[in-house]
PDB file of C-alpha atoms and ligand atoms in Angstrom:
ATOM      1  CA  MET A   1      27.264   0.873   8.330  1.00  0.00           C
ATOM      2  CA  SER A   2      24.535   1.373   5.759  1.00  0.00           C
ATOM      3  CA  LYS A   3      21.015   0.312   6.567  1.00  0.00           C
ATOM      4  CA  THR A   4      18.846  -2.141   4.665  1.00  0.00           C
ATOM      5  CA  ILE A   5      15.257  -1.867   3.467  1.00  0.00           C
ATOM      6  CA  PHE A   6      13.024  -4.696   2.197  1.00  0.00           C
ATOM      7  CA  ILE A   7      10.228  -3.615  -0.172  1.00  0.00           C
ATOM      8  CA  THR A   8       7.353  -5.555  -1.724  1.00  0.00           C
ATOM      9  CA  GLY A   9       5.956  -4.836  -5.193  1.00  0.00           C
ATOM     10  CA  THR A  10       9.001  -3.112  -6.738  1.00  0.00           C
ATOM     11  CA  SER A  11       8.279  -4.006 -10.378  1.00  0.00           C
ATOM     12  CA  THR A  12       6.463  -0.690 -10.977  1.00  0.00           C
ATOM     13  CA  GLY A  13       5.151   2.521  -9.465  1.00  0.00           C
ATOM     14  CA  LEU A  14       5.807   3.552  -5.900  1.00  0.00           C
ATOM     15  CA  GLY A  15       7.705   0.380  -5.000  1.00  0.00           C
ATOM     16  CA  LYS A  16      10.206   0.813  -7.814  1.00  0.00           C
ATOM     17  CA  LEU A  17      10.745   4.530  -7.092  1.00  0.00           C
ATOM     18  CA  THR A  18      11.217   3.782  -3.409  1.00  0.00           C
ATOM     19  CA  ALA A  19      13.833   1.125  -4.177  1.00  0.00           C
ATOM     20  CA  ILE A  20      15.757   3.522  -6.421  1.00  0.00           C
ATOM     21  CA  HIS A  21      15.565   6.404  -3.940  1.00  0.00           C
ATOM     22  CA  PHE A  22      16.884   4.377  -1.017  1.00  0.00           C
ATOM     23  CA  ALA A  23      19.640   2.907  -3.217  1.00  0.00           C
ATOM     24  CA  ASN A  24      20.646   6.428  -4.282  1.00  0.00           C
ATOM     25  CA  GLN A  25      20.792   7.428  -0.604  1.00  0.00           C
ATOM     26  CA  GLY A  26      23.300   4.631   0.047  1.00  0.00           C
ATOM     27  CA  TRP A  27      20.912   2.113   1.605  1.00  0.00           C
ATOM     28  CA  GLN A  28      21.076  -1.565   0.764  1.00  0.00           C
ATOM     29  CA  VAL A  29      17.821  -2.603  -0.846  1.00  0.00           C
ATOM     30  CA  ALA A  30      16.067  -5.960  -0.969  1.00  0.00           C
ATOM     31  CA  ALA A  31      13.681  -5.269  -3.848  1.00  0.00           C
ATOM     32  CA  THR A  32      11.030  -7.940  -4.203  1.00  0.00           C
ATOM     33  CA  MET A  33       8.689  -8.650  -7.078  1.00  0.00           C
ATOM     34  CA  ARG A  34       6.660 -11.425  -8.637  1.00  0.00           C
ATOM     35  CA  SER A  35       8.629 -11.598 -11.894  1.00  0.00           C
ATOM     36  CA  PRO A  36      12.321 -10.716 -11.324  1.00  0.00           C
ATOM     37  CA  GLU A  37      13.229 -12.165 -14.727  1.00  0.00           C
ATOM     38  CA  LYS A  38      11.508  -9.171 -16.372  1.00  0.00           C
ATOM     39  CA  GLU A  39      13.361  -6.506 -14.367  1.00  0.00           C
ATOM     40  CA  THR A  40      15.874  -4.320 -16.171  1.00  0.00           C
ATOM     41  CA  ALA A  41      16.078  -1.029 -14.204  1.00  0.00           C
ATOM     42  CA  LEU A  42      16.821  -2.136 -10.644  1.00  0.00           C
ATOM     43  CA  THR A  43      19.466  -4.615 -11.805  1.00  0.00           C
ATOM     44  CA  ALA A  44      21.741  -1.651 -12.633  1.00  0.00           C
ATOM     45  CA  TYR A  45      22.215  -0.760  -8.950  1.00  0.00           C
ATOM     46  CA  PRO A  46      25.007  -2.600  -7.105  1.00  0.00           C
ATOM     47  CA  ASN A  47      23.282  -2.069  -3.735  1.00  0.00           C
ATOM     48  CA  ILE A  48      19.940  -3.500  -4.870  1.00  0.00           C
ATOM     49  CA  ARG A  49      19.344  -7.243  -4.690  1.00  0.00           C
ATOM     50  CA  ILE A  50      16.185  -8.596  -6.266  1.00  0.00           C
ATOM     51  CA  PHE A  51      14.174 -11.418  -4.744  1.00  0.00           C
ATOM     52  CA  LYS A  52      11.154 -13.233  -6.143  1.00  0.00           C
ATOM     53  CA  LEU A  53       8.104 -12.622  -4.022  1.00  0.00           C
ATOM     54  CA  ASP A  54       4.376 -12.986  -4.428  1.00  0.00           C
ATOM     55  CA  VAL A  55       3.072 -11.737  -1.073  1.00  0.00           C
ATOM     56  CA  THR A  56       0.160 -14.190  -1.167  1.00  0.00           C
ATOM     57  CA  ASP A  57       2.511 -17.190  -1.253  1.00  0.00           C
ATOM     58  CA  VAL A  58       3.594 -17.935   2.329  1.00  0.00           C
ATOM     59  CA  THR A  59       6.415 -20.265   1.234  1.00  0.00           C
ATOM     60  CA  GLN A  60       7.810 -17.614  -1.099  1.00  0.00           C
ATOM     61  CA  VAL A  61       7.528 -14.970   1.633  1.00  0.00           C
ATOM     62  CA  GLN A  62       9.536 -17.198   3.972  1.00  0.00           C
ATOM     63  CA  GLN A  63      12.137 -17.922   1.302  1.00  0.00           C
ATOM     64  CA  ALA A  64      12.521 -14.268   0.255  1.00  0.00           C
ATOM     65  CA  THR A  65      12.784 -13.145   3.881  1.00  0.00           C
ATOM     66  CA  GLU A  66      15.459 -15.727   4.678  1.00  0.00           C
ATOM     67  CA  ALA A  67      17.370 -14.980   1.471  1.00  0.00           C
ATOM     68  CA  ALA A  68      17.335 -11.216   2.118  1.00  0.00           C
ATOM     69  CA  ILE A  69      18.490 -11.635   5.717  1.00  0.00           C
ATOM     70  CA  ALA A  70      21.240 -14.026   4.552  1.00  0.00           C
ATOM     71  CA  ALA A  71      22.340 -11.574   1.845  1.00  0.00           C
ATOM     72  CA  PHE A  72      22.418  -8.440   4.004  1.00  0.00           C
ATOM     73  CA  GLY A  73      22.796  -9.776   7.563  1.00  0.00           C
ATOM     74  CA  LYS A  74      20.211  -7.384   8.950  1.00  0.00           C
ATOM     75  CA  ILE A  75      17.024  -5.757   7.676  1.00  0.00           C
ATOM     76  CA  ASP A  76      16.083  -2.449   9.323  1.00  0.00           C
ATOM     77  CA  VAL A  77      12.884  -1.410   7.527  1.00  0.00           C
ATOM     78  CA  VAL A  78      10.192  -3.385   5.702  1.00  0.00           C
ATOM     79  CA  VAL A  79       7.791  -1.604   3.332  1.00  0.00           C
ATOM     80  CA  ASN A  80       4.527  -3.397   2.594  1.00  0.00           C
ATOM     81  CA  ASN A  81       3.805  -1.707  -0.716  1.00  0.00           C
ATOM     82  CA  ALA A  82       2.385  -4.417  -3.021  1.00  0.00           C
ATOM     83  CA  GLY A  83      -1.292  -3.815  -3.631  1.00  0.00           C
ATOM     84  CA  ILE A  84      -4.157  -4.127  -6.081  1.00  0.00           C
ATOM     85  CA  GLY A  85      -7.575  -2.523  -6.435  1.00  0.00           C
ATOM     86  CA  VAL A  86     -10.820  -4.404  -6.927  1.00  0.00           C
ATOM     87  CA  TYR A  87     -13.606  -2.022  -7.898  1.00  0.00           C
ATOM     88  CA  GLY A  88     -17.160  -2.407  -9.137  1.00  0.00           C
ATOM     89  CA  PRO A  89     -20.503  -3.435  -7.671  1.00  0.00           C
ATOM     90  CA  LEU A  90     -20.118  -5.810  -4.737  1.00  0.00           C
ATOM     91  CA  GLU A  91     -23.169  -7.692  -6.018  1.00  0.00           C
ATOM     92  CA  PHE A  92     -21.141  -8.920  -9.007  1.00  0.00           C
ATOM     93  CA  ALA A  93     -17.915  -9.752  -7.184  1.00  0.00           C
ATOM     94  CA  ALA A  94     -16.951 -13.416  -7.439  1.00  0.00           C
ATOM     95  CA  ASP A  95     -15.693 -14.953  -4.213  1.00  0.00           C
ATOM     96  CA  ALA A  96     -12.285 -15.429  -5.810  1.00  0.00           C
ATOM     97  CA  VAL A  97     -11.991 -11.704  -6.538  1.00  0.00           C
ATOM     98  CA  ILE A  98     -13.014 -10.742  -2.994  1.00  0.00           C
ATOM     99  CA  ASP A  99     -10.427 -13.187  -1.676  1.00  0.00           C
ATOM    100  CA  GLN A 100      -7.800 -11.772  -4.057  1.00  0.00           C
ATOM    101  CA  GLN A 101      -8.379  -8.218  -2.787  1.00  0.00           C
ATOM    102  CA  PHE A 102      -7.941  -9.374   0.784  1.00  0.00           C
ATOM    103  CA  ALA A 103      -5.071 -11.759  -0.028  1.00  0.00           C
ATOM    104  CA  VAL A 104      -2.838  -9.135  -1.642  1.00  0.00           C
ATOM    105  CA  ASN A 105      -3.642  -6.014   0.402  1.00  0.00           C
ATOM    106  CA  VAL A 106      -4.148  -7.522   3.865  1.00  0.00           C
ATOM    107  CA  HIS A 107      -3.013 -11.120   4.124  1.00  0.00           C
ATOM    108  CA  GLY A 108       0.098 -10.237   2.096  1.00  0.00           C
ATOM    109  CA  PRO A 109       1.351  -7.694   4.658  1.00  0.00           C
ATOM    110  CA  ILE A 110       0.398 -10.140   7.428  1.00  0.00           C
ATOM    111  CA  ASN A 111       2.563 -12.824   5.769  1.00  0.00           C
ATOM    112  CA  VAL A 112       5.500 -10.438   5.437  1.00  0.00           C
ATOM    113  CA  ILE A 113       5.174  -9.031   8.958  1.00  0.00           C
ATOM    114  CA  ARG A 114       4.994 -12.515  10.485  1.00  0.00           C
ATOM    115  CA  ALA A 115       8.050 -13.634   8.507  1.00  0.00           C
ATOM    116  CA  PHE A 116      10.114 -10.670   9.785  1.00  0.00           C
ATOM    117  CA  LEU A 117       9.018 -10.663  13.414  1.00  0.00           C
ATOM    118  CA  PRO A 118      11.572 -13.236  14.653  1.00  0.00           C
ATOM    119  CA  HIS A 119      14.360 -11.212  12.979  1.00  0.00           C
ATOM    120  CA  PHE A 120      13.135  -7.897  14.417  1.00  0.00           C
ATOM    121  CA  ARG A 121      12.632  -9.368  17.914  1.00  0.00           C
ATOM    122  CA  THR A 122      16.158 -10.814  17.852  1.00  0.00           C
ATOM    123  CA  ASN A 123      17.524  -7.443  16.718  1.00  0.00           C
ATOM    124  CA  LYS A 124      15.469  -5.638  19.363  1.00  0.00           C
ATOM    125  CA  GLY A 125      14.087  -3.306  16.719  1.00  0.00           C
ATOM    126  CA  GLY A 126      12.841  -2.692  13.202  1.00  0.00           C
ATOM    127  CA  MET A 127      10.167  -0.793  11.330  1.00  0.00           C
ATOM    128  CA  PHE A 128       7.189  -1.782   9.209  1.00  0.00           C
ATOM    129  CA  ILE A 129       5.879   0.920   6.854  1.00  0.00           C
ATOM    130  CA  ASN A 130       2.501  -0.104   5.464  1.00  0.00           C
ATOM    131  CA  ILE A 131       1.309   1.616   2.293  1.00  0.00           C
ATOM    132  CA  SER A 132      -2.345   2.340   2.832  1.00  0.00           C
ATOM    133  CA  SER A 133      -4.385   5.059   1.117  1.00  0.00           C
ATOM    134  CA  PHE A 134      -6.778   7.841   2.027  1.00  0.00           C
ATOM    135  CA  MET A 135      -9.230   5.049   1.144  1.00  0.00           C
ATOM    136  CA  GLY A 136      -7.949   3.401   4.336  1.00  0.00           C
ATOM    137  CA  VAL A 137      -9.380   6.180   6.490  1.00  0.00           C
ATOM    138  CA  THR A 138     -12.343   7.461   4.552  1.00  0.00           C
ATOM    139  CA  THR A 139     -14.710   6.492   1.746  1.00  0.00           C
ATOM    140  CA  ALA A 140     -14.792   8.533  -1.431  1.00  0.00           C
ATOM    141  CA  VAL A 141     -16.638   6.766  -4.243  1.00  0.00           C
ATOM    142  CA  PRO A 142     -19.291   4.114  -4.795  1.00  0.00           C
ATOM    143  CA  THR A 143     -18.027   0.751  -6.111  1.00  0.00           C
ATOM    144  CA  GLY A 144     -14.828   1.027  -4.041  1.00  0.00           C
ATOM    145  CA  SER A 145     -16.094  -0.942  -1.037  1.00  0.00           C
ATOM    146  CA  LEU A 146     -13.706  -3.890  -1.445  1.00  0.00           C
ATOM    147  CA  TYR A 147     -10.666  -1.655  -1.820  1.00  0.00           C
ATOM    148  CA  ASN A 148     -11.894   0.401   1.169  1.00  0.00           C
ATOM    149  CA  MET A 149     -12.308  -2.830   3.123  1.00  0.00           C
ATOM    150  CA  SER A 150      -8.757  -3.906   2.376  1.00  0.00           C
ATOM    151  CA  LYS A 151      -7.117  -0.618   3.329  1.00  0.00           C
ATOM    152  CA  PHE A 152      -9.340  -0.097   6.407  1.00  0.00           C
ATOM    153  CA  ALA A 153      -8.255  -3.606   7.438  1.00  0.00           C
ATOM    154  CA  LEU A 154      -4.599  -2.752   6.868  1.00  0.00           C
ATOM    155  CA  GLU A 155      -5.045   0.341   9.045  1.00  0.00           C
ATOM    156  CA  GLY A 156      -6.687  -1.698  11.820  1.00  0.00           C
ATOM    157  CA  LEU A 157      -3.998  -4.347  11.614  1.00  0.00           C
ATOM    158  CA  THR A 158      -1.251  -1.739  11.853  1.00  0.00           C
ATOM    159  CA  GLU A 159      -2.845   0.182  14.710  1.00  0.00           C
ATOM    160  CA  GLY A 160      -3.615  -2.986  16.657  1.00  0.00           C
ATOM    161  CA  LEU A 161      -0.062  -4.275  16.231  1.00  0.00           C
ATOM    162  CA  TYR A 162       1.373  -1.020  17.556  1.00  0.00           C
ATOM    163  CA  TYR A 163       0.737  -2.088  21.158  1.00  0.00           C
ATOM    164  CA  GLU A 164       1.864  -5.675  20.618  1.00  0.00           C
ATOM    165  CA  LEU A 165       5.211  -4.776  19.078  1.00  0.00           C
ATOM    166  CA  LYS A 166       6.089  -1.676  21.096  1.00  0.00           C
ATOM    167  CA  PRO A 167       7.760  -3.700  23.891  1.00  0.00           C
ATOM    168  CA  PHE A 168      10.178  -5.081  21.268  1.00  0.00           C
ATOM    169  CA  ASN A 169      11.039  -1.631  19.863  1.00  0.00           C
ATOM    170  CA  ILE A 170       9.349  -2.550  16.573  1.00  0.00           C
ATOM    171  CA  GLN A 171       7.820   0.557  14.982  1.00  0.00           C
ATOM    172  CA  LEU A 172       4.720   0.698  12.793  1.00  0.00           C
ATOM    173  CA  ARG A 173       3.932   3.446  10.312  1.00  0.00           C
ATOM    174  CA  LEU A 174       1.184   4.099   7.762  1.00  0.00           C
ATOM    175  CA  ILE A 175       1.386   6.063   4.526  1.00  0.00           C
ATOM    176  CA  GLU A 176      -2.029   7.237   3.339  1.00  0.00           C
ATOM    177  CA  GLN A 177      -1.427   8.372  -0.191  1.00  0.00           C
ATOM    178  CA  GLY A 178      -3.849   9.660  -2.770  1.00  0.00           C
ATOM    179  CA  GLY A 179      -3.870   9.043  -6.476  1.00  0.00           C
ATOM    180  CA  SER A 180      -0.389   9.562  -7.859  1.00  0.00           C
ATOM    181  CA  ASN A 181       1.299   9.538 -11.227  1.00  0.00           C
ATOM    182  CA  GLY A 182       3.748   7.038 -12.684  1.00  0.00           C
ATOM    183  CA  ASN A 183       2.164   3.776 -11.607  1.00  0.00           C
ATOM    184  CA  ASN A 184       0.028   1.007 -13.073  1.00  0.00           C
ATOM    185  CA  PHE A 185      -2.593   1.007 -10.342  1.00  0.00           C
ATOM    186  CA  LYS A 186      -5.528   2.223 -12.442  1.00  0.00           C
ATOM    187  CA  GLU A 187      -4.636  -0.061 -15.368  1.00  0.00           C
ATOM    188  CA  ASN A 188      -4.441  -3.049 -12.997  1.00  0.00           C
ATOM    189  CA  ILE A 189      -7.810  -2.472 -11.327  1.00  0.00           C
ATOM    190  CA  VAL A 190     -10.020  -5.558 -11.434  1.00  0.00           C
ATOM    191  CA  TRP A 191     -13.579  -4.385 -12.214  1.00  0.00           C
ATOM    192  CA  THR A 192     -16.489  -6.557 -11.153  1.00  0.00           C
ATOM    193  CA  THR A 193     -19.113  -6.758 -13.903  1.00  0.00           C
ATOM    194  CA  HIS A 194     -22.279  -8.579 -14.896  1.00  0.00           C
ATOM    195  CA  PRO A 195     -22.984  -9.525 -18.529  1.00  0.00           C
ATOM    196  CA  ALA A 196     -26.659  -8.545 -18.381  1.00  0.00           C
ATOM    197  CA  ILE A 197     -27.401  -6.192 -15.491  1.00  0.00           C
ATOM    198  CA  THR A 198     -26.832  -2.527 -16.331  1.00  0.00           C
ATOM    199  CA  ASP A 199     -28.373  -0.884 -13.237  1.00  0.00           C
ATOM    200  CA  TYR A 200     -25.003   0.140 -11.836  1.00  0.00           C
ATOM    201  CA  ASP A 201     -23.542   1.332 -15.156  1.00  0.00           C
ATOM    202  CA  PRO A 202     -24.151   5.102 -14.708  1.00  0.00           C
ATOM    203  CA  MET A 203     -22.471   4.994 -11.310  1.00  0.00           C
ATOM    204  CA  VAL A 204     -19.548   2.868 -12.517  1.00  0.00           C
ATOM    205  CA  ASN A 205     -19.067   5.163 -15.507  1.00  0.00           C
ATOM    206  CA  LYS A 206     -18.912   8.199 -13.209  1.00  0.00           C
ATOM    207  CA  VAL A 207     -16.278   6.518 -11.041  1.00  0.00           C
ATOM    208  CA  LYS A 208     -14.242   5.553 -14.106  1.00  0.00           C
ATOM    209  CA  ALA A 209     -14.522   9.107 -15.483  1.00  0.00           C
ATOM    210  CA  LEU A 210     -13.397  10.485 -12.128  1.00  0.00           C
ATOM    211  CA  MET A 211     -10.356   8.214 -12.194  1.00  0.00           C
ATOM    212  CA  ASP A 212      -9.563   9.028 -15.834  1.00  0.00           C
ATOM    213  CA  ASN A 213     -10.024  12.792 -15.564  1.00  0.00           C
ATOM    214  CA  ALA A 214      -8.779  13.485 -12.037  1.00  0.00           C
ATOM    215  CA  ASP A 215      -7.776  17.108 -11.510  1.00  0.00           C
ATOM    216  CA  PRO A 216      -3.962  17.056 -11.873  1.00  0.00           C
ATOM    217  CA  SER A 217      -3.638  19.310  -8.793  1.00  0.00           C
ATOM    218  CA  LEU A 218      -5.232  16.513  -6.767  1.00  0.00           C
ATOM    219  CA  ARG A 219      -2.741  13.903  -7.968  1.00  0.00           C
ATOM    220  CA  ASP A 220       0.444  13.412  -5.971  1.00  0.00           C
ATOM    221  CA  ASP A 221       3.959  13.601  -7.287  1.00  0.00           C
ATOM    222  CA  PRO A 222       5.187  10.101  -6.384  1.00  0.00           C
ATOM    223  CA  GLN A 223       8.516  11.570  -5.269  1.00  0.00           C
ATOM    224  CA  VAL A 224       6.653  13.328  -2.428  1.00  0.00           C
ATOM    225  CA  ILE A 225       5.440   9.938  -1.217  1.00  0.00           C
ATOM    226  CA  VAL A 226       8.906   8.407  -1.555  1.00  0.00           C
ATOM    227  CA  ASP A 227      10.372  11.327   0.423  1.00  0.00           C
ATOM    228  CA  GLU A 228       7.888  10.652   3.235  1.00  0.00           C
ATOM    229  CA  ILE A 229       8.784   6.963   3.262  1.00  0.00           C
ATOM    230  CA  TYR A 230      12.433   7.997   3.529  1.00  0.00           C
ATOM    231  CA  ALA A 231      11.605  10.461   6.326  1.00  0.00           C
ATOM    232  CA  LEU A 232       9.832   7.682   8.232  1.00  0.00           C
ATOM    233  CA  ALA A 233      12.675   5.192   7.718  1.00  0.00           C
ATOM    234  CA  THR A 234      15.259   7.693   8.925  1.00  0.00           C
ATOM    235  CA  GLY A 235      13.173   8.923  11.872  1.00  0.00           C
ATOM    236  CA  LYS A 236      12.775  12.455  10.555  1.00  0.00           C
ATOM    237  CA  ASN A 237       9.025  11.895  10.392  1.00  0.00           C
ATOM    238  CA  GLN A 238       7.785  10.109  13.508  1.00  0.00           C
ATOM    239  CA  GLN A 239       4.064  10.274  12.765  1.00  0.00           C
ATOM    240  CA  PHE A 240       2.139   7.028  13.004  1.00  0.00           C
ATOM    241  CA  ARG A 241      -0.069   8.076  10.069  1.00  0.00           C
ATOM    242  CA  THR A 242       1.179  10.239   7.207  1.00  0.00           C
ATOM    243  CA  LEU A 243      -1.650  11.477   4.993  1.00  0.00           C
ATOM    244  CA  ILE A 244      -0.309  12.712   1.674  1.00  0.00           C
ATOM    245  CA  GLY A 245      -1.902  14.822  -1.035  1.00  0.00           C
ATOM    246  CA  ASN A 246      -4.763  17.254  -1.486  1.00  0.00           C
ATOM    247  CA  MET A 247      -7.294  14.581  -2.450  1.00  0.00           C
ATOM    248  CA  GLY A 248      -7.050  12.800   0.901  1.00  0.00           C
ATOM    249  CA  LYS A 249      -6.522  15.957   2.927  1.00  0.00           C
ATOM    250  CA  ASN A 250      -9.625  17.658   1.458  1.00  0.00           C
ATOM    251  CA  LEU A 251     -11.758  14.574   2.062  1.00  0.00           C
ATOM    252  CA  MET A 252     -10.511  14.116   5.624  1.00  0.00           C
ATOM    253  CA  ALA A 253     -11.109  17.788   6.424  1.00  0.00           C
ATOM    254  CA  MET A 254     -14.691  17.362   5.220  1.00  0.00           C
ATOM    255  CA  ARG A 255     -15.151  14.083   7.061  1.00  0.00           C
ATOM    256  CA  ASN A 256     -13.817  15.483  10.322  1.00  0.00           C
ATOM    257  CA  SER A 257     -15.998  18.582  10.133  1.00  0.00           C
ATOM    258  CA  LEU A 258     -19.322  16.875   9.408  1.00  0.00           C
ATOM    259  CA  PRO A 259     -21.528  14.291  11.084  1.00  0.00           C
ATOM    260  CA  ILE A 260     -20.966  10.992   9.233  1.00  0.00           C
ATOM    261  CA  GLU A 261     -24.523  11.032   7.826  1.00  0.00           C
ATOM    262  CA  GLU A 262     -23.864  14.386   6.151  1.00  0.00           C
ATOM    263  CA  TYR A 263     -20.495  13.258   4.841  1.00  0.00           C
ATOM    264  CA  LEU A 264     -22.033  10.128   3.276  1.00  0.00           C
ATOM    265  CA  GLU A 265     -24.805  12.134   1.623  1.00  0.00           C
ATOM    266  CA  LYS A 266     -22.356  14.716   0.285  1.00  0.00           C
ATOM    267  CA  ILE A 267     -20.196  12.033  -1.345  1.00  0.00           C
ATOM    268  CA  ALA A 268     -23.253  10.151  -2.634  1.00  0.00           C
ATOM    269  CA  ALA A 269     -24.596  13.339  -4.256  1.00  0.00           C
ATOM    270  CA  ASN A 270     -21.570  13.383  -6.598  1.00  0.00           C
ATOM    271  CA  PHE A 271     -22.730  10.113  -8.136  1.00  0.00           C
ATOM    272  CA  ASN A 272     -26.526  10.495  -8.307  1.00  0.00           C
TER     273      ASN A 272
HETATM  274  N1  NAP B 301      -1.839   4.642  -7.410  1.00  0.00           N
HETATM  275  C1  NAP B 301      -2.815   5.028  -6.604  1.00  0.00           C
HETATM  276  O1  NAP B 301      -3.759   5.718  -7.023  1.00  0.00           O
HETATM  277  C2  NAP B 301      -2.772   4.617  -5.143  1.00  0.00           C
HETATM  278  C3  NAP B 301      -3.485   5.400  -4.217  1.00  0.00           C
HETATM  279  C4  NAP B 301      -3.441   5.048  -2.877  1.00  0.00           C
HETATM  280  C5  NAP B 301      -2.724   3.943  -2.477  1.00  0.00           C
HETATM  281  N2  NAP B 301      -2.054   3.179  -3.394  1.00  0.00           N
HETATM  282  C6  NAP B 301      -1.305   2.012  -2.922  1.00  0.00           C
HETATM  283  O2  NAP B 301       0.059   2.185  -3.237  1.00  0.00           O
HETATM  284  C7  NAP B 301       0.697   0.907  -3.349  1.00  0.00           C
HETATM  285  C8  NAP B 301       1.568   0.877  -4.614  1.00  0.00           C
HETATM  286  O3  NAP B 301       0.746   0.970  -5.743  1.00  0.00           O
HETATM  287  P1  NAP B 301       1.170   1.796  -7.050  1.00  0.00           P
HETATM  288  O4  NAP B 301       0.384   3.026  -7.068  1.00  0.00           O
HETATM  289  O5  NAP B 301       2.642   1.883  -7.166  1.00  0.00           O
HETATM  290  O6  NAP B 301       0.556   0.823  -8.198  1.00  0.00           O
HETATM  291  P2  NAP B 301       1.248  -0.259  -9.182  1.00  0.00           P
HETATM  292  O7  NAP B 301       2.140   0.441 -10.141  1.00  0.00           O
HETATM  293  O8  NAP B 301       0.110  -1.052  -9.742  1.00  0.00           O
HETATM  294  O9  NAP B 301       2.147  -1.164  -8.244  1.00  0.00           O
HETATM  295  C9  NAP B 301       1.630  -2.249  -7.498  1.00  0.00           C
HETATM  296  C10 NAP B 301       2.745  -3.234  -7.236  1.00  0.00           C
HETATM  297  O10 NAP B 301       2.204  -4.321  -6.468  1.00  0.00           O
HETATM  298  C11 NAP B 301       2.644  -5.526  -7.066  1.00  0.00           C
HETATM  299  N3  NAP B 301       1.797  -6.665  -6.758  1.00  0.00           N
HETATM  300  C12 NAP B 301       0.488  -6.882  -7.088  1.00  0.00           C
HETATM  301  N4  NAP B 301       0.091  -8.075  -6.612  1.00  0.00           N
HETATM  302  C13 NAP B 301       1.175  -8.622  -5.977  1.00  0.00           C
HETATM  303  C14 NAP B 301       1.408  -9.821  -5.282  1.00  0.00           C
HETATM  304  N5  NAP B 301       0.445 -10.758  -5.137  1.00  0.00           N
HETATM  305  N6  NAP B 301       2.638 -10.035  -4.733  1.00  0.00           N
HETATM  306  C15 NAP B 301       3.617  -9.121  -4.879  1.00  0.00           C
HETATM  307  N7  NAP B 301       3.470  -7.977  -5.543  1.00  0.00           N
HETATM  308  C16 NAP B 301       2.258  -7.728  -6.079  1.00  0.00           C
HETATM  309  C17 NAP B 301       2.702  -5.229  -8.553  1.00  0.00           C
HETATM  310  O11 NAP B 301       3.521  -6.199  -9.167  1.00  0.00           O
HETATM  311  P3  NAP B 301       3.224  -6.872 -10.607  1.00  0.00           P
HETATM  312  O12 NAP B 301       3.967  -6.001 -11.587  1.00  0.00           O
HETATM  313  O13 NAP B 301       3.783  -8.249 -10.483  1.00  0.00           O
HETATM  314  O14 NAP B 301       1.733  -6.847 -10.822  1.00  0.00           O
HETATM  315  C18 NAP B 301       3.334  -3.845  -8.517  1.00  0.00           C
HETATM  316  O15 NAP B 301       4.725  -3.938  -8.373  1.00  0.00           O
HETATM  317  C19 NAP B 301      -0.430  -0.125  -3.317  1.00  0.00           C
HETATM  318  O16 NAP B 301      -0.510  -0.702  -2.027  1.00  0.00           O
HETATM  319  C20 NAP B 301      -1.683   0.699  -3.589  1.00  0.00           C
HETATM  320  O17 NAP B 301      -2.842   0.124  -3.020  1.00  0.00           O
HETATM  321  C21 NAP B 301      -2.057   3.517  -4.732  1.00  0.00           C
END
């Protein structure tokens, strides 16, 4: 019998590619997104069902979870992929924007995990794959503190839950990807700004230039990430954390080889 995967944020980028890959491998796919009425690609697959889901809306999470379980009978793997980036000086971040960063990247996965736990406990098994980032395990740029916060929190949540869910045979996995191609992440970044204060501008401009002109060899082929998600779902990769891409690997090698004070100064020097 084919297995079923439930994925959040499948309207674009990694979520969409993951849905298509699993469908092509014969899995049944519950592809969720905020605006299903706009979807045209995933609708072509007979083994993909689309469900409306904004991960910050607890009622919608409950409804989508119940509808997917009713449609497929059993869900084997849940991928918490939906995410946004809030960048810019913390000093200028409105409370609503801070809350939004946390709501989508942390509280969203919490909502989805909580909705699936009764199903997974009843089934005596299941897997949550949480899409983090190398920004979930290290810092890399100024003005990324809120995004760092959200992914560090997702990492802590996932690691803490490992112990709690192990007795129920519920697995937890983390993907720590770097910048990749074929997504809308950069375009969707919410930048915090101030109409009058320009003190942070040189720093912000350097971060934006870094994002715009990233060395192509440091950007991941999204198919590599999708393949790792597939390897996790099928048990071929049993690592708790899967760090993908040269950007994250280079930074982690540096971080692990230096005292934290030296690491911080080395990163800061790129933006002076
Ligand atoms: N691209 C990178 O550089 C990068 C690097 C490391 C980690 N990541 C992580 O990878 C994951 C996928 O991002 P991506 O690169 O594929 O970027 P993307 O193309 O911007 O995709 C993000 C997805 O999340 C969805 N989303 C946003 N807010 C949502 C909400 N409240 N409820 C449900 N869905 C929501 C978006 O849907 P809408 O179309 O409705 O907005 C979209 O489908 C994210 O968790 C991101 O943090 C990305």
